[in-house]
Structure formats: C-alpha cells, structure tokens
PDB file of C-alpha atoms and ligand atoms in Angstrom:
ATOM      1  CA  MET Z  46      10.211 -21.842  -0.651  1.00 71.00           C
ATOM      2  CA  SER Z  47       6.568 -20.655  -1.591  1.00 89.00           C
ATOM      3  CA  ALA Z  48       5.403 -18.231  -3.605  1.00 96.00           C
ATOM      4  CA  PRO Z  49       5.863 -14.665  -2.601  1.00 98.00           C
ATOM      5  CA  LYS Z  50       2.449 -13.139  -2.221  1.00 98.00           C
ATOM      6  CA  LEU Z  51       1.939 -10.152  -4.331  1.00 98.00           C
ATOM      7  CA  LEU Z  52      -0.957  -7.881  -4.129  1.00 98.00           C
ATOM      8  CA  ALA Z  53      -2.295  -6.514  -7.040  1.00 98.00           C
ATOM      9  CA  ILE Z  54      -4.408  -2.456  -6.612  1.00 98.00           C
ATOM     10  CA  SER Z  55      -6.216  -1.176  -9.255  1.00 98.00           C
ATOM     11  CA  GLY Z  56      -6.883   2.564  -8.862  1.00 98.00           C
ATOM     12  CA  SER Z  57      -9.767   2.276 -11.276  1.00 98.00           C
ATOM     13  CA  LEU Z  58     -12.723   0.373 -10.397  1.00 98.00           C
ATOM     14  CA  ARG Z  59     -13.874   0.457 -14.702  1.00 98.00           C
ATOM     15  CA  ALA Z  60     -13.884  -3.282 -15.629  1.00 95.00           C
ATOM     16  CA  GLY Z  61     -12.180  -2.299 -18.861  1.00 97.00           C
ATOM     17  CA  SER Z  62      -9.769  -0.457 -17.408  1.00 98.00           C
ATOM     18  CA  TYR Z  63      -6.817   0.575 -18.692  1.00 98.00           C
ATOM     19  CA  ASN Z  64      -4.581   0.247 -15.872  1.00 98.00           C
ATOM     20  CA  ARG Z  65      -6.021  -3.121 -15.102  1.00 98.00           C
ATOM     21  CA  LYS Z  66      -4.737  -4.271 -18.214  1.00 98.00           C
ATOM     22  CA  LEU Z  67      -1.498  -2.410 -16.931  1.00 98.00           C
ATOM     23  CA  LEU Z  68      -1.766  -4.465 -13.561  1.00 98.00           C
ATOM     24  CA  ALA Z  69      -2.287  -8.039 -15.309  1.00 98.00           C
ATOM     25  CA  GLN Z  70       1.379  -7.104 -17.121  1.00 98.00           C
ATOM     26  CA  ALA Z  71       2.667  -5.987 -14.189  1.00 98.00           C
ATOM     27  CA  VAL Z  72       1.964  -9.029 -12.338  1.00 98.00           C
ATOM     28  CA  ASP Z  73       3.107 -11.319 -14.849  1.00 98.00           C
ATOM     29  CA  ALA Z  74       5.907  -9.881 -15.227  1.00 98.00           C
ATOM     30  CA  PHE Z  75       6.862 -10.286 -11.672  1.00 98.00           C
ATOM     31  CA  GLY Z  76       7.088 -14.127 -11.862  1.00 98.00           C
ATOM     32  CA  GLU Z  77       5.744 -16.834  -9.661  1.00 97.00           C
ATOM     33  CA  ALA Z  78       3.612 -15.359  -6.703  1.00 98.00           C
ATOM     34  CA  GLU Z  79       0.542 -15.947  -4.914  1.00 98.00           C
ATOM     35  CA  VAL Z  80      -1.289 -12.602  -6.776  1.00 98.00           C
ATOM     36  CA  MET Z  81      -4.453 -11.298  -4.497  1.00 98.00           C
ATOM     37  CA  GLN Z  82      -6.398  -8.739  -6.175  1.00 98.00           C
ATOM     38  CA  ALA Z  83      -7.770  -5.830  -4.043  1.00 98.00           C
ATOM     39  CA  ASP Z  84     -11.489  -4.445  -3.870  1.00 98.00           C
ATOM     40  CA  LEU Z  85     -11.558  -1.077  -3.551  1.00 98.00           C
ATOM     41  CA  ASN Z  86     -15.056  -0.948  -3.930  1.00 98.00           C
ATOM     42  CA  LEU Z  87     -15.526   0.410  -0.199  1.00 98.00           C
ATOM     43  CA  PRO Z  88     -17.716   2.843   1.428  1.00 98.00           C
ATOM     44  CA  LEU Z  89     -16.026   6.367   1.687  1.00 98.00           C
ATOM     45  CA  TYR Z  90     -14.944   7.153   4.924  1.00 98.00           C
ATOM     46  CA  ASP Z  91     -16.658   8.881   7.419  1.00 98.00           C
ATOM     47  CA  GLY Z  92     -15.657   9.611  11.088  1.00 98.00           C
ATOM     48  CA  ASP Z  93     -19.092   8.780  12.461  1.00 98.00           C
ATOM     49  CA  LEU Z  94     -19.474   5.423  10.289  1.00 98.00           C
ATOM     50  CA  GLU Z  95     -16.229   3.942  12.269  1.00 98.00           C
ATOM     51  CA  ASP Z  96     -17.005   5.716  15.698  1.00 98.00           C
ATOM     52  CA  ALA Z  97     -20.550   3.655  14.959  1.00 98.00           C
ATOM     53  CA  GLU Z  98     -19.754   0.225  13.480  1.00 97.00           C
ATOM     54  CA  GLY Z  99     -15.561   0.290  13.386  1.00 98.00           C
ATOM     55  CA  ILE Z 100     -13.702  -0.523  10.378  1.00 98.00           C
ATOM     56  CA  PRO Z 101     -15.849  -2.166   7.753  1.00 98.00           C
ATOM     57  CA  GLU Z 102     -15.610  -5.573   6.854  1.00 98.00           C
ATOM     58  CA  ALA Z 103     -14.049  -4.553   3.212  1.00 98.00           C
ATOM     59  CA  VAL Z 104     -11.824  -2.298   4.507  1.00 98.00           C
ATOM     60  CA  GLN Z 105     -10.453  -5.241   6.978  1.00 98.00           C
ATOM     61  CA  VAL Z 106     -10.245  -7.392   3.902  1.00 98.00           C
ATOM     62  CA  LEU Z 107      -8.090  -5.112   2.668  1.00 98.00           C
ATOM     63  CA  ALA Z 108      -6.227  -4.688   4.941  1.00 98.00           C
ATOM     64  CA  ASP Z 109      -5.354  -8.166   5.674  1.00 98.00           C
ATOM     65  CA  GLN Z 110      -4.168  -8.361   1.930  1.00 98.00           C
ATOM     66  CA  VAL Z 111      -1.543  -5.538   2.872  1.00 98.00           C
ATOM     67  CA  ALA Z 112      -0.519  -7.326   5.390  1.00 98.00           C
ATOM     68  CA  ALA Z 113      -0.502 -10.557   3.684  1.00 98.00           C
ATOM     69  CA  ALA Z 114       0.818  -8.971   0.981  1.00 98.00           C
ATOM     70  CA  ASP Z 115       5.331  -9.457   0.733  1.00 98.00           C
ATOM     71  CA  ALA Z 116       4.766  -6.633  -2.436  1.00 98.00           C
ATOM     72  CA  ILE Z 117       2.572  -4.655  -3.605  1.00 98.00           C
ATOM     73  CA  VAL Z 118       1.826  -3.164  -6.878  1.00 98.00           C
ATOM     74  CA  ILE Z 119      -0.641   0.016  -7.733  1.00 98.00           C
ATOM     75  CA  ALA Z 120      -1.310   0.996 -10.724  1.00 98.00           C
ATOM     76  CA  SER Z 121      -3.497   4.263 -10.763  1.00 98.00           C
ATOM     77  CA  PRO Z 122      -5.275   6.541 -13.459  1.00 98.00           C
ATOM     78  CA  GLU Z 123      -5.224  10.174 -13.170  1.00 98.00           C
ATOM     79  CA  TYR Z 124      -8.673  11.866 -12.052  1.00 98.00           C
ATOM     80  CA  ASN Z 125      -7.931  16.110 -12.686  1.00 98.00           C
ATOM     81  CA  LYS Z 126      -4.310  16.199 -12.532  1.00 98.00           C
ATOM     82  CA  GLY Z 127      -4.728  13.817  -9.481  1.00 98.00           C
ATOM     83  CA  ILE Z 128      -5.304  10.415  -6.856  1.00 98.00           C
ATOM     84  CA  PRO Z 129      -8.425   8.958  -8.379  1.00 98.00           C
ATOM     85  CA  GLY Z 130     -10.751   9.429  -4.698  1.00 98.00           C
ATOM     86  CA  VAL Z 131     -11.708   5.662  -5.143  1.00 98.00           C
ATOM     87  CA  LEU Z 132      -6.792   5.229  -4.010  1.00 98.00           C
ATOM     88  CA  LYS Z 133      -7.400   7.740  -1.743  1.00 98.00           C
ATOM     89  CA  ASN Z 134     -10.241   6.301  -0.076  1.00 98.00           C
ATOM     90  CA  ALA Z 135      -8.967   2.929   0.613  1.00 98.00           C
ATOM     91  CA  LEU Z 136      -5.546   4.497   1.874  1.00 98.00           C
ATOM     92  CA  ASP Z 137      -7.476   6.734   4.475  1.00 98.00           C
ATOM     93  CA  TRP Z 138      -9.174   3.452   5.754  1.00 98.00           C
ATOM     94  CA  VAL Z 139      -5.998   1.314   5.542  1.00 98.00           C
ATOM     95  CA  SER Z 140      -4.206   3.503   7.638  1.00 98.00           C
ATOM     96  CA  ARG Z 141      -7.384   3.629  10.197  1.00 98.00           C
ATOM     97  CA  VAL Z 142      -6.364   0.022  10.815  1.00 98.00           C
ATOM     98  CA  PRO Z 143      -4.384  -0.673  13.884  1.00 96.00           C
ATOM     99  CA  GLY Z 144      -1.073  -1.840  13.084  1.00 95.00           C
ATOM    100  CA  ALA Z 145       0.213   0.599  10.040  1.00 96.00           C
ATOM    101  CA  VAL Z 146      -0.125  -2.793   7.889  1.00 97.00           C
ATOM    102  CA  LEU Z 147       1.660  -0.551   5.263  1.00 98.00           C
ATOM    103  CA  ALA Z 148       4.970   0.618   6.558  1.00 97.00           C
ATOM    104  CA  ASP Z 149       7.615  -1.158   5.372  1.00 97.00           C
ATOM    105  CA  LYS Z 150       6.170  -2.789   2.321  1.00 98.00           C
ATOM    106  CA  PRO Z 151       7.839  -2.800  -0.643  1.00 98.00           C
ATOM    107  CA  THR Z 152       5.543  -1.221  -2.972  1.00 98.00           C
ATOM    108  CA  VAL Z 153       5.414   0.243  -6.948  1.00 98.00           C
ATOM    109  CA  VAL Z 154       3.292   2.942  -8.566  1.00 98.00           C
ATOM    110  CA  ILE Z 155       2.858   2.523 -12.234  1.00 98.00           C
ATOM    111  CA  SER Z 156       0.239   4.395 -14.139  1.00 98.00           C
ATOM    112  CA  ALA Z 157      -2.102   4.649 -17.203  1.00 98.00           C
ATOM    113  CA  ALA Z 158      -3.324   8.060 -18.441  1.00 98.00           C
ATOM    114  CA  ALA Z 159      -5.574   9.543 -21.508  1.00 98.00           C
ATOM    115  CA  GLY Z 160      -3.277  12.403 -21.102  1.00 97.00           C
ATOM    116  CA  ARG Z 161       0.235  12.938 -22.943  1.00 96.00           C
ATOM    117  CA  THR Z 162       2.026  12.426 -19.744  1.00 97.00           C
ATOM    118  CA  GLY Z 163       0.859   8.945 -18.526  1.00 98.00           C
ATOM    119  CA  GLY Z 164      -0.453  10.365 -15.476  1.00 98.00           C
ATOM    120  CA  GLU Z 165       2.362  11.892 -13.756  1.00 98.00           C
ATOM    121  CA  THR Z 166       1.352  14.307 -11.983  1.00 98.00           C
ATOM    122  CA  ALA Z 167      -1.305  11.156 -10.202  1.00 98.00           C
ATOM    123  CA  GLN Z 168       1.604   8.630  -9.973  1.00 97.00           C
ATOM    124  CA  PHE Z 169       3.602  11.298  -7.734  1.00 97.00           C
ATOM    125  CA  MET Z 170       0.754  12.346  -5.802  1.00 98.00           C
ATOM    126  CA  VAL Z 171      -0.482   8.197  -5.013  1.00 98.00           C
ATOM    127  CA  MET Z 172       3.508   7.829  -3.521  1.00 98.00           C
ATOM    128  CA  HIS Z 173       3.485  11.047  -1.881  1.00 98.00           C
ATOM    129  CA  CYS Z 174       0.752   9.595   0.008  1.00 98.00           C
ATOM    130  CA  LEU Z 175       1.858   6.603   0.876  1.00 98.00           C
ATOM    131  CA  ALA Z 176       5.186   8.809   1.991  1.00 97.00           C
ATOM    132  CA  GLN Z 177       2.991   9.345   4.970  1.00 95.00           C
ATOM    133  CA  LEU Z 178       2.616   5.444   5.432  1.00 97.00           C
ATOM    134  CA  GLN Z 179       5.910   4.140   5.542  1.00 97.00           C
ATOM    135  CA  VAL Z 180       5.487   2.130   2.221  1.00 98.00           C
ATOM    136  CA  ARG Z 181       8.705   1.417   1.139  1.00 98.00           C
ATOM    137  CA  LEU Z 182       8.773   2.919  -2.434  1.00 98.00           C
ATOM    138  CA  ILE Z 183      10.612   0.886  -4.830  1.00 98.00           C
ATOM    139  CA  PRO Z 184      11.895   3.119  -7.804  1.00 94.00           C
ATOM    140  CA  GLY Z 185      12.531   1.671 -11.158  1.00 91.00           C
ATOM    141  CA  PRO Z 186      12.321   2.243 -14.882  1.00 92.00           C
ATOM    142  CA  GLN Z 187       9.124   5.187 -14.336  1.00 95.00           C
ATOM    143  CA  VAL Z 188       5.789   3.174 -16.141  1.00 98.00           C
ATOM    144  CA  LEU Z 189       3.338   5.917 -17.400  1.00 98.00           C
ATOM    145  CA  VAL Z 190       1.492   4.977 -20.261  1.00 98.00           C
ATOM    146  CA  ALA Z 191       0.342   7.686 -22.221  1.00 98.00           C
ATOM    147  CA  ALA Z 192      -2.761   8.177 -24.296  1.00 98.00           C
ATOM    148  CA  ALA Z 193      -3.861   4.454 -23.232  1.00 98.00           C
ATOM    149  CA  GLN Z 194      -6.728   3.950 -24.971  1.00 98.00           C
ATOM    150  CA  ASN Z 195      -4.212   3.293 -27.434  1.00 98.00           C
ATOM    151  CA  ALA Z 196      -1.628   1.733 -25.987  1.00 98.00           C
ATOM    152  CA  PHE Z 197      -2.664  -1.853 -25.702  1.00 98.00           C
ATOM    153  CA  ASP Z 198      -3.380  -4.564 -28.903  1.00 98.00           C
ATOM    154  CA  ASP Z 199      -6.981  -7.030 -28.454  1.00 97.00           C
ATOM    155  CA  GLU Z 200      -4.975  -9.029 -25.923  1.00 97.00           C
ATOM    156  CA  GLY Z 201      -4.709  -6.475 -23.319  1.00 97.00           C
ATOM    157  CA  ARG Z 202      -0.950  -5.943 -23.389  1.00 98.00           C
ATOM    158  CA  LEU Z 203       1.156  -2.604 -24.244  1.00 98.00           C
ATOM    159  CA  VAL Z 204       2.056  -2.137 -28.089  1.00 98.00           C
ATOM    160  CA  GLU Z 205       5.136  -0.166 -27.569  1.00 98.00           C
ATOM    161  CA  GLU Z 206       8.350  -2.137 -26.714  1.00 98.00           C
ATOM    162  CA  ARG Z 207       9.688   0.970 -24.394  1.00 97.00           C
ATOM    163  CA  ASN Z 208       6.018   0.491 -22.019  1.00 98.00           C
ATOM    164  CA  ALA Z 209       6.708  -2.666 -21.477  1.00 98.00           C
ATOM    165  CA  LYS Z 210      10.764  -2.899 -21.057  1.00 98.00           C
ATOM    166  CA  ALA Z 211       9.936  -0.225 -17.958  1.00 98.00           C
ATOM    167  CA  VAL Z 212       7.261  -2.198 -16.839  1.00 98.00           C
ATOM    168  CA  ALA Z 213       9.590  -5.677 -16.847  1.00 98.00           C
ATOM    169  CA  GLY Z 214      12.049  -3.540 -15.089  1.00 98.00           C
ATOM    170  CA  ARG Z 215       9.996  -1.954 -12.647  1.00 98.00           C
ATOM    171  CA  MET Z 216       8.819  -5.702 -11.336  1.00 98.00           C
ATOM    172  CA  LYS Z 217      12.468  -7.348 -11.549  1.00 98.00           C
ATOM    173  CA  LYS Z 218      13.520  -5.218  -8.776  1.00 98.00           C
ATOM    174  CA  LEU Z 219      10.131  -5.666  -6.937  1.00 98.00           C
ATOM    175  CA  ARG Z 220      11.308  -9.340  -6.508  1.00 98.00           C
ATOM    176  CA  ALA Z 221      14.363  -8.233  -5.819  1.00 97.00           C
ATOM    177  CA  GLU Z 222      13.269  -7.102  -2.972  1.00 96.00           C
ATOM    178  CA  VAL Z 223      10.993  -9.851  -1.856  1.00 95.00           C
ATOM    179  CA  THR Z 224      13.135 -12.900  -2.558  1.00 82.00           C
TER     180      THR Z 224
HETATM  181  C1  FMN M 352     -13.024  12.468 -13.998  1.00 91.22           C
HETATM  182  C2  FMN M 352     -12.052  12.119 -15.151  1.00 91.22           C
HETATM  183  C3  FMN M 352     -10.436  13.158 -14.748  1.00 91.22           C
HETATM  184  C4  FMN M 352      -9.794  12.698 -15.773  1.00 91.22           C
HETATM  185  N1  FMN M 352      -8.296  13.675 -15.658  1.00 91.22           N
HETATM  186  C5  FMN M 352      -7.700  12.603 -16.364  1.00 91.22           C
HETATM  187  C6  FMN M 352      -6.067  13.910 -16.327  1.00 91.22           C
HETATM  188  O1  FMN M 352      -5.880  14.709 -15.413  1.00 91.22           O
HETATM  189  N2  FMN M 352      -5.018  13.351 -17.187  1.00 91.22           N
HETATM  190  C7  FMN M 352      -5.525  12.512 -17.898  1.00 91.22           C
HETATM  191  O2  FMN M 352      -4.187  11.754 -18.464  1.00 91.22           O
HETATM  192  N3  FMN M 352      -6.277  11.693 -18.085  1.00 91.22           N
HETATM  193  C8  FMN M 352      -7.727  11.846 -17.118  1.00 91.22           C
HETATM  194  N4  FMN M 352      -9.025  11.085 -17.832  1.00 91.22           N
HETATM  195  C9  FMN M 352      -9.044  10.035 -18.582  1.00 91.22           C
HETATM  196  C10 FMN M 352      -8.616   9.105 -17.718  1.00 91.22           C
HETATM  197  O3  FMN M 352      -6.818   8.863 -18.169  1.00 91.22           O
HETATM  198  C11 FMN M 352      -8.837   8.149 -18.623  1.00 91.22           C
HETATM  199  O4  FMN M 352     -10.351   7.688 -18.447  1.00 91.22           O
HETATM  200  C12 FMN M 352      -8.196   6.601 -18.465  1.00 91.22           C
HETATM  201  O5  FMN M 352      -8.826   5.894 -19.502  1.00 91.22           O
HETATM  202  C13 FMN M 352      -8.802   5.860 -16.927  1.00 91.22           C
HETATM  203  O6  FMN M 352      -8.108   4.716 -16.389  1.00 91.22           O
HETATM  204  P1  FMN M 352      -8.685   3.565 -16.657  1.00 91.22           P
HETATM  205  O7  FMN M 352      -8.990   3.374 -17.982  1.00 91.22           O
HETATM  206  O8  FMN M 352      -8.473   2.626 -15.820  1.00 91.22           O
HETATM  207  O9  FMN M 352     -10.383   3.516 -16.055  1.00 91.22           O
HETATM  208  C14 FMN M 352      -9.473  11.541 -16.688  1.00 91.22           C
HETATM  209  C15 FMN M 352     -10.430  10.208 -16.822  1.00 91.22           C
HETATM  210  C16 FMN M 352     -11.812  10.917 -15.966  1.00 91.22           C
HETATM  211  C17 FMN M 352     -13.164  10.124 -16.112  1.00 91.22           C
END
C-alpha cells in the first residue's frame, strides 16, 4: 500500500514561525507519508476578482492539495485572540472552489502562541470555521503550545515532554483514520 498523503498547513507565513516547527514535529509523528506543504500566500478573497478571473492559480493549487490529501494537519498561531487572516482567507478561497474539497477530510488543528493559553481561542475559531466546511475534525490530546518563544530547542523540537506527547498522541489518532 502506498504511503498516505498528508497536507501540512501553517497559519503563519513567517519563515521562523513556531507553528512551522510544531507542524514539522507533527509531520514526523504521523510517520511515513507523502507530505505536501500548503502555501497560504494567496491574494485576498475578493468577489470582484473571482467574477473577473475565476479561482486564482495559487488557490487552485491549494484546493488540489486538499483534494489529494488523505489527512490534514493545521498549526495556527493566535492573533488578537482569533484566527490569523491568512488562514481564514485560505479557507474562504478554498470554500469557493467547486466540489467541497474539504468535506469529510480527517483533520487535526494544533497551535503555538506566545501567550499562556497556547492559542486556545484561535484553535477553537479555526475548528468552528472548519466545521462549517464539513471537515472531519479528529479529537485527541489537545496541542496548545504556550510561551512558544521558549517551547522549542535549537533543533526546533518541543522541549516539554507533555507537549511532545500530546503531538504524538494526536497524530497517532489522525493516522488511525487513514490506515
Ligand atoms: C498581530 C498579532 C497578534 C497577536 N495576538 C496574540 C494573541 O492573541 N495571543 C497570543 O498568545 N499571542 C499573540 N500574538 C503573539 C504570537 O503568538 C506570536 O507572535 C507567535 O510566535 C506567532 O506565531 P508564529 O511564530 O508561528 O509566527 C500575536 C502576534 C501578532 C503578530
């Protein structure tokens, strides 16, 4: 059997993003997979742009990745107690692509943030939006990496064992959905 396809989505565009580090650890914990990295550097959703030019190429690439994926993991920061604009923008665009590509996709949402709640409010907002898109949200140990600036070592791995365990446990559950 071929390896499952895992789509990794970072809600932060920043190269040094803690959520990118968290995502990398989650991808490792998932095990052997064909990994696709999403690029959320998309135009802002604009109904006039959509009417004039249709779905932008970069959005179609993302929608095709979603359609091809057996499972999705999203790592998101929290901005002002909410979902980052780039992630919401991406979800809005993908929802405009015919075929409801996100529906029934086994998906895990995790977060790292500077604050002491580890992005919990944003994480719930992301899941709230995904529920509207009929994503299959996989529950499990919550991954809320607080004080993200202190949470990773020089190799980009989680320092605290309870965080690493939560990531491993959650990704094991995601894997069980696709194998
Ligand atoms: C506009 C903005 C708003 C933020 N709001 C919050 C917040 O509500 N809660 C929080 O814990 N951290 C907040 N932060 C800090 C982020 O958690 C921190 O910058 C984090 O490292 C961003 O994720 P990244 O490293 O993946 O880019 C905010 C940062 C920015 C830039």
